[in-house]
Amino acid sequence: MQVHRNHIAGDWVDSPDAAANTNPSDTRDVVGRYARASQAQALDAVAAAAAAQPRWAASTPQQRADALDGIGREIADRQEELADLLAREEGKPLAEARAEVLRASHIFRFFAGEAMRLGGELLPSTRAGLTVEITREPVGVVSIITPWNFPIAIPAWKIAPALAFGNAVVFKPAELVPGSAWALAEIISRAGLPAGTFNLVMGRGRELGDALLGHPGVAAVSFTGSEATGRKVAQACIGRPGPMAKFQLEMGGKNPLVVLDDADLDVAVACAINGAFFSTGQRCTASSRLIVTPGIHDRFVAAMLARLQTLVVGDARDPRTTIGPVVDATQLRQDCDYIDIGRSEGARLAFGGEALGQVAGRPGHYLQPALFVDTDNTMRINREEIFGPVAAVIRARDADEALALANDTAFGLSSGVCTTSLKQAAHFKRHLQAGMVMVNAPTAGVDPHAPFGGRKGSSHGPREQGRYAAEFYTTVKTAYVAA
Ligand code: ADP
């Protein structure tokens, strides 16, 4: 089987090692073989990026916009093929994979426009005869490290702004999903960027981390992944010799969805099912804590159980499937361990939670979505991120306690409330301690042109996406000019 190679300094290069990319919906199916870069190759990629970056920074905004627009158009033109690859390697149902691919296209095209719009500011000085000019310049070489749960959208929302604002990129995708990353890199490799402006290094994070974080040529690191790895990334960016790297971290969540007595039951159930279980619960914005007040609690639980019966667990590429497999055996074990922990903590498993082993004769990492009831917010299942199709209902005394429980967490990415009261909606919108607040909408699912990010243990550094992305991918220069 042909090995998909890394892209370094404008060339496709062989690596000493390669890994098989397997389909979680059918573990007999090998999607492809993908090179694993050596440390030396990661260093080569950083050096190539450092050499290319000044040329890319000197390109006109129109050149950058045209390149990004071309990438975005090709992604959209190949939506079906890329969605099939994404669903096959990650296990997300085709409908969701199609939406993710389109979103990646929209992100590139949004940042094509942003390349043209990067302006500055002119301030009058407090000193006679001076003016103050504020401009934004590229930050330099950016290492981009991404997780497996959005194999094309997360790379897109980091790579597009990095390139739009004149930076060079070394991109290291997650080990489990090199296929979508390679396909994206191949498209970018034909976009007319100077050789070395964009580099792909597939491989193991812990092996390549030193080169991608510790090399003094790397000016900034954008990371999405687990909290534990995020901390290591931060330490490496600060602890390295020479100048520290700027860093941006998107990590976990333990997102609450509050359902108040006056909620529209259908809306609340739709939000909870989507937020907790779609994408197999493998979203940092997933609703894992369903905090419900007494007047609606029993009706909500009954309606959730009825709706759960209708979900179809199966092959991600089967159009009837609504819940695809868990991404791999390790994640499945983690999900099952947490289901055992929940039971041993006294939570009642009201639905699902069984690993299915196979569906329709296909061996895969299938898990029946799990709903716990009678839980409280001190249980480990309500404090630690599970990252699977596992949600827990917590009964709150009233709206005030619901708000306090929602905020009683180490994380703060996304929080939701379902209510028909304008007063309650305004109150929760104001007091939920999260980067994103959803009113009568699922905690997961965000727009490509709006800022994304969280508070507390969920995030560190400037927001991603939308106009706010410029904060991370540029550095501000203040010039004092005497005329
Ligand atoms: P996930 O559970 O989503 O795989 P991780 O935090 O383990 O979360 O991985 C996210 C990304 O970070 C992946 O691309 C992984 O290869 C990378 N990574 C893991 N360890 C390190 C490290 N020590 N330094 C740099 N990147 C790492």
XYZ file of C-alpha atoms and ligand atoms in Angstrom:
510
model
C 0.000 0.000 0.000
C 1.276 3.444 -0.957
C 2.478 5.597 1.973
C 1.187 9.171 2.178
C 4.248 11.278 2.802
C 4.955 14.411 4.802
C 5.294 17.780 3.084
C 8.442 19.646 4.073
C 10.086 22.632 2.351
C 7.865 22.179 -0.705
C 8.682 18.464 -1.187
C 6.875 15.250 -0.349
C 9.402 13.373 1.767
C 9.732 9.751 2.815
C 9.911 8.951 6.530
C 11.577 6.027 8.259
C 8.277 4.886 9.708
C 4.597 4.745 8.740
C 1.316 3.921 10.482
C -1.943 2.367 9.335
C -5.049 4.528 9.598
C -7.984 2.263 10.489
C -11.718 2.719 10.202
C -13.445 2.730 13.621
C -16.705 1.574 11.976
C -14.957 -1.544 10.652
C -11.558 -2.255 12.098
C -10.727 -4.635 9.215
C -10.718 -1.650 6.851
C -7.384 0.186 6.500
C -7.984 3.712 5.180
C -4.344 4.152 4.221
C -0.767 4.240 5.411
C 0.673 7.530 6.582
C 4.281 8.500 7.218
C 5.507 9.261 10.696
C 7.984 12.122 10.640
C 11.229 11.839 12.584
C 12.326 14.557 14.973
C 14.953 15.608 12.457
C 12.238 16.058 9.840
C 10.156 18.168 12.202
C 13.236 20.357 12.712
C 13.659 20.549 8.929
C 10.048 21.687 8.656
C 10.580 24.447 11.218
C 13.740 25.583 9.429
C 11.932 25.593 6.075
C 9.085 27.606 7.547
C 11.490 30.110 9.078
C 13.249 30.538 5.728
C 9.996 30.960 3.785
C 8.097 33.188 6.175
C 9.616 36.565 5.161
C 8.675 35.950 1.535
C 5.122 35.042 2.415
C 4.903 38.053 4.733
C 5.980 40.237 1.814
C 3.213 38.894 -0.466
C 0.295 41.205 -1.133
C -2.997 40.736 0.688
C -4.558 39.938 -2.678
C -2.095 37.082 -3.257
C -2.879 35.646 0.151
C -6.620 36.110 -0.358
C -6.507 34.401 -3.751
C -4.566 31.440 -2.372
C -6.985 30.948 0.533
C -10.002 31.397 -1.689
C -8.688 28.731 -4.059
C -8.166 26.311 -1.170
C -11.692 26.988 0.123
C -13.221 26.445 -3.312
C -11.434 23.149 -3.874
C -12.533 21.859 -0.464
C -16.149 22.674 -1.356
C -15.828 21.139 -4.832
C -14.558 17.910 -3.262
C -17.020 17.929 -0.346
C -18.422 14.456 -0.950
C -15.039 12.731 -1.303
C -13.516 14.546 1.699
C -16.606 13.866 3.839
C -16.422 10.172 3.018
C -12.744 10.072 4.013
C -13.472 11.961 7.233
C -16.377 9.681 8.175
C -14.295 6.625 7.348
C -11.265 7.547 9.426
C -12.975 9.300 12.371
C -16.399 7.664 12.605
C -18.576 10.763 12.378
C -21.836 10.142 10.447
C -21.675 11.292 6.826
C -24.150 14.151 7.315
C -21.950 15.623 10.046
C -18.808 14.983 8.018
C -20.289 16.829 5.032
C -21.130 19.788 7.253
C -17.620 19.797 8.705
C -16.003 19.800 5.263
C -18.200 22.667 4.126
C -17.330 24.544 7.265
C -13.622 24.130 6.515
C -14.267 25.600 3.074
C -16.166 28.545 4.565
C -13.348 29.175 7.028
C -10.737 29.447 4.258
C -12.971 31.774 2.301
C -13.740 33.898 5.355
C -10.022 34.344 6.012
C -9.420 35.122 2.345
C -11.535 38.205 3.040
C -9.797 38.893 6.339
C -6.424 39.000 4.576
C -7.751 42.032 2.681
C -9.205 43.713 5.748
C -6.251 43.790 8.129
C -6.144 47.475 8.988
C -4.437 49.579 11.637
C -5.124 52.592 13.788
C -3.850 56.115 13.902
C -3.901 57.970 17.219
C -3.074 61.576 17.932
C -0.091 61.715 20.279
C -0.098 63.457 23.624
C 3.107 65.098 22.402
C 3.013 67.904 19.822
C 4.301 66.957 16.384
C 3.973 63.180 16.878
C 1.459 60.696 15.615
C 1.011 57.145 16.809
C 0.506 54.398 14.212
C -0.681 50.964 15.250
C -0.199 48.149 12.759
C -0.325 44.376 12.858
C 2.492 42.194 11.570
C 2.730 38.419 11.174
C 3.775 36.632 14.341
C 6.241 34.421 12.369
C 6.394 30.631 12.259
C 3.378 28.940 13.851
C 3.252 25.322 15.015
C -0.273 24.003 14.727
C -1.146 20.901 16.765
C -4.627 19.471 16.380
C -6.814 16.710 17.878
C -8.755 13.953 16.122
C -12.365 14.969 16.711
C -12.649 17.592 13.944
C -10.091 16.288 11.440
C -10.554 19.074 8.881
C -12.376 21.960 10.613
C -9.888 22.510 13.451
C -6.848 22.431 11.129
C -8.737 24.869 8.852
C -9.534 27.326 11.617
C -5.882 27.479 12.645
C -4.116 27.220 9.249
C -6.372 29.709 7.411
C -5.796 32.699 9.726
C -2.111 31.806 10.100
C -1.626 32.008 6.325
C -4.013 34.948 5.840
C -1.878 37.159 8.070
C 1.492 36.225 6.535
C 2.751 33.462 8.831
C 4.439 30.198 7.883
C 2.988 26.967 9.260
C 4.199 23.626 10.569
C 1.075 21.489 10.938
C 1.002 18.342 13.088
C -2.357 16.584 12.961
C -3.532 13.960 15.446
C -2.207 10.438 14.912
C -5.707 8.965 14.476
C -6.795 11.154 11.561
C -3.913 11.748 9.158
C -6.147 11.172 6.109
C -8.136 14.423 6.229
C -4.982 16.310 7.232
C -3.033 14.891 4.313
C -5.843 15.695 1.861
C -5.983 19.267 3.147
C -2.186 19.583 2.965
C -2.207 18.302 -0.600
C -4.720 20.993 -1.572
C -2.673 23.689 0.195
C 0.520 22.416 -1.489
C -0.956 23.432 -4.875
C -2.140 26.897 -3.795
C 0.954 28.736 -5.001
C 2.538 29.495 -1.620
C 6.344 29.886 -1.562
C 7.961 26.489 -0.823
C 8.248 25.975 2.937
C 5.372 28.327 3.845
C 3.208 25.355 4.722
C 4.609 22.076 6.072
C 2.870 18.881 7.142
C 4.512 16.641 9.739
C 2.393 13.636 10.661
C 3.539 11.583 13.619
C 3.422 11.150 17.361
C 3.014 14.318 19.396
C 5.275 13.239 22.200
C 8.089 12.494 19.723
C 7.730 15.655 17.673
C 6.794 17.997 20.530
C 10.366 19.071 21.326
C 10.978 20.220 17.763
C 7.580 21.851 17.305
C 7.589 23.687 20.611
C 11.209 24.055 21.623
C 12.839 25.312 18.414
C 13.611 29.023 18.753
C 12.386 29.515 15.180
C 8.818 28.778 16.312
C 7.194 32.052 17.367
C 3.744 30.763 18.265
C 1.920 27.520 18.995
C -1.790 26.927 18.521
C -2.935 23.741 20.237
C -6.256 21.949 20.652
C -6.361 18.732 22.647
C -6.476 17.434 26.185
C -5.816 19.511 29.259
C -2.850 17.346 30.260
C -1.117 17.832 26.913
C -2.086 21.511 26.897
C -0.164 22.000 30.119
C 2.896 20.292 28.624
C 2.666 22.526 25.580
C 2.485 25.638 27.789
C 5.467 24.507 29.849
C 7.524 23.811 26.748
C 6.668 27.214 25.269
C 7.784 28.980 28.443
C 10.625 26.707 29.540
C 12.622 26.580 26.315
C 15.906 28.438 25.925
C 15.692 31.817 24.204
C 12.481 33.741 23.668
C 9.272 32.121 24.871
C 6.699 31.134 22.250
C 3.288 32.756 22.205
C 0.687 30.043 22.824
C -3.009 29.452 22.526
C -4.640 26.379 24.076
C -8.119 24.941 23.586
C -8.682 22.049 25.974
C -11.551 20.261 27.628
C -15.058 21.004 28.703
C -17.688 19.721 31.114
C -20.455 21.716 29.595
C -23.793 22.172 31.355
C -27.168 22.397 29.679
C -29.700 23.820 32.129
C -33.344 22.930 31.550
C -35.724 25.146 33.522
C -39.352 24.358 34.436
C -40.692 26.705 31.761
C -38.581 25.240 28.926
C -40.211 24.004 25.734
C -39.767 20.264 26.281
C -39.190 19.450 22.602
C -36.541 22.159 22.305
C -34.815 21.002 25.489
C -34.731 17.355 24.391
C -33.498 18.275 20.909
C -30.711 20.414 22.420
C -29.724 17.701 24.899
C -29.696 14.842 22.377
C -27.702 16.837 19.851
C -25.334 18.368 22.417
C -24.689 15.192 24.384
C -24.656 12.449 21.762
C -24.091 13.741 18.229
C -20.521 13.259 17.015
C -20.609 10.371 19.529
C -20.197 12.973 22.301
C -16.655 13.568 21.097
C -16.765 17.356 21.110
C -15.167 19.673 23.627
C -18.477 21.577 23.525
C -20.595 18.456 24.246
C -23.338 18.794 26.896
C -22.293 16.248 29.482
C -24.197 17.671 32.471
C -27.963 18.074 32.022
C -29.101 20.197 34.958
C -32.874 20.071 35.313
C -35.315 21.754 37.703
C -38.044 19.692 39.475
C -41.126 20.887 37.551
C -39.878 19.412 34.281
C -37.395 16.782 35.492
C -39.488 13.618 35.116
C -41.043 14.679 31.809
C -37.585 15.565 30.483
C -36.070 12.233 31.497
C -39.015 10.293 29.999
C -38.768 12.231 26.724
C -34.979 11.721 26.609
C -35.407 7.964 27.046
C -37.990 7.865 24.259
C -35.726 9.862 21.950
C -32.662 7.750 22.809
C -34.561 4.666 21.594
C -34.720 6.224 18.126
C -30.971 6.828 17.729
C -29.245 4.433 15.367
C -25.718 3.349 16.268
C -23.826 2.099 13.248
C -21.320 2.534 10.460
C -20.572 6.228 9.965
C -21.022 5.868 6.195
C -24.427 4.184 6.426
C -27.005 6.960 5.795
C -29.332 5.512 8.473
C -26.711 5.974 11.207
C -27.192 8.836 13.644
C -24.448 7.837 16.127
C -21.155 6.592 14.724
C -18.570 4.521 16.591
C -16.185 5.803 19.234
C -12.914 6.822 17.580
C -10.671 3.994 18.845
C -10.260 1.237 21.396
C -8.500 3.462 23.939
C -11.287 6.040 23.918
C -13.906 3.270 24.107
C -12.157 1.849 27.178
C -12.146 5.310 28.762
C -15.881 5.724 28.101
C -16.665 2.272 29.546
C -14.461 2.947 32.581
C -16.410 6.132 33.289
C -19.710 4.251 32.932
C -18.439 1.810 35.590
C -17.288 4.715 37.755
C -20.736 6.338 37.470
C -22.445 3.137 38.580
C -20.062 2.681 41.482
C -20.674 6.281 42.569
C -24.405 5.513 42.844
C -25.620 7.101 39.620
C -28.435 5.178 37.916
C -27.764 4.161 34.322
C -31.177 4.757 32.740
C -30.161 3.981 29.165
C -27.420 2.384 27.092
C -23.771 2.162 28.022
C -23.040 -1.217 26.389
C -20.122 -1.672 24.029
C -21.640 -3.461 21.033
C -18.505 -5.069 19.563
C -20.024 -5.131 16.106
C -22.952 -3.752 14.133
C -24.306 -5.500 11.007
C -21.331 -7.842 11.021
C -18.792 -5.027 11.095
C -16.385 -5.100 14.035
C -16.040 -1.548 15.374
C -15.778 0.581 18.506
C -19.537 0.892 18.923
C -21.080 2.132 22.156
C -24.765 2.533 22.925
C -25.209 6.183 24.120
C -25.469 6.283 27.904
C -27.737 8.422 30.068
C -27.259 8.545 33.825
C -29.958 9.912 36.131
C -30.017 10.590 39.887
C -26.510 11.992 39.774
C -24.977 14.856 41.663
C -22.405 17.358 40.636
C -19.689 16.019 42.944
C -19.485 12.661 41.149
C -16.461 12.071 38.948
C -18.722 11.562 35.920
C -19.828 15.169 36.437
C -16.391 16.613 37.089
C -14.059 14.956 34.575
C -14.287 15.145 30.816
C -15.302 11.729 29.435
C -15.308 12.657 25.718
C -17.847 10.049 24.744
C -21.613 9.560 24.327
C -22.236 9.681 28.069
C -24.412 12.312 29.772
C -25.716 12.720 33.312
C -28.905 14.329 34.562
C -28.544 16.386 37.735
C -31.697 17.497 39.530
C -31.468 21.086 40.779
C -33.774 22.530 43.483
C -34.548 25.666 41.485
C -33.133 28.006 38.861
C -30.651 29.572 41.288
C -29.194 26.225 42.239
C -29.119 25.218 38.568
C -27.001 28.257 37.755
C -24.656 27.583 40.669
C -24.244 23.932 39.626
C -23.650 24.919 36.009
C -20.779 27.154 37.103
C -19.401 24.670 39.651
C -16.809 23.125 37.337
C -13.149 23.473 36.510
C -14.043 24.184 32.873
C -15.843 27.000 31.063
C -16.129 26.427 27.341
C -19.829 26.370 26.468
C -22.969 26.536 28.643
C -26.609 26.326 27.646
C -29.998 27.136 29.056
C -33.446 26.118 27.827
C -36.203 28.449 28.977
C -39.120 30.413 27.532
C -38.609 33.232 30.029
C -36.843 36.286 28.647
C -35.861 37.227 32.185
C -34.247 33.860 32.915
C -32.538 33.788 29.529
C -30.990 37.202 30.199
C -29.986 36.190 33.732
C -28.278 32.978 32.639
C -26.650 34.626 29.622
C -25.117 37.119 31.974
C -24.040 34.809 34.781
C -22.964 31.559 33.091
C -19.186 31.440 33.401
C -18.280 30.238 29.935
C -16.763 31.546 26.734
C -19.908 30.653 24.827
C -23.520 30.700 26.053
C -26.366 29.068 24.168
C -30.016 29.954 24.788
C -32.436 27.283 23.522
C -29.617 25.971 21.309
C -27.217 23.026 21.758
C -23.950 23.733 23.588
C -22.115 22.292 20.583
C -22.249 23.706 17.077
C -20.760 27.134 16.440
C -20.488 29.532 13.529
C -17.226 29.844 11.578
C -17.139 33.656 11.713
C -17.704 34.070 15.468
C -15.088 33.903 18.235
C -14.578 30.457 19.760
C -13.006 29.739 23.122
C -13.586 29.366 26.818
C -12.654 30.308 30.339
C -11.093 28.591 33.355
C -9.508 25.199 32.545
C -10.944 25.100 29.015
C -8.779 27.640 27.252
C -5.747 29.818 27.474
C -4.867 32.752 25.269
C -6.779 34.724 22.652
C -9.963 33.465 21.029
C -9.911 31.500 17.772
C -11.966 32.123 14.624
C -13.705 35.147 13.214
C -12.046 38.547 13.369
C -10.738 37.681 16.830
C -8.240 35.243 15.304
C -6.013 38.195 14.350
C -5.169 38.617 18.035
C -3.146 35.415 18.034
C -1.808 35.282 14.483
C -0.471 38.844 14.405
C 1.702 40.936 16.646
C 0.996 44.616 17.211
C 3.517 47.311 16.361
C 3.147 50.830 17.748
C 5.124 53.422 15.782
C 5.677 57.005 16.994
C 6.292 59.272 14.039
C 7.521 62.871 14.243
C 6.757 64.720 11.046
P -6.549 13.795 22.236
O -7.138 13.120 23.400
O -7.483 14.705 21.490
O -5.739 12.911 21.345
P -4.036 14.935 23.049
O -3.860 16.146 23.891
O -3.453 13.671 23.480
O -5.597 14.847 22.899
O -3.548 15.215 21.566
C -3.791 16.414 20.865
C -2.651 16.682 19.931
O -1.472 16.931 20.699
C -2.308 15.520 19.015
O -1.943 16.006 17.730
C -1.106 14.880 19.707
O -0.253 14.195 18.831
C -0.403 16.116 20.246
N 0.523 15.841 21.350
C 0.474 14.851 22.259
N 1.506 14.945 23.122
C 2.217 16.030 22.763
C 3.413 16.658 23.238
N 4.066 16.188 24.317
N 3.855 17.752 22.598
C 3.207 18.226 21.529
N 2.085 17.705 21.028
C 1.593 16.603 21.622
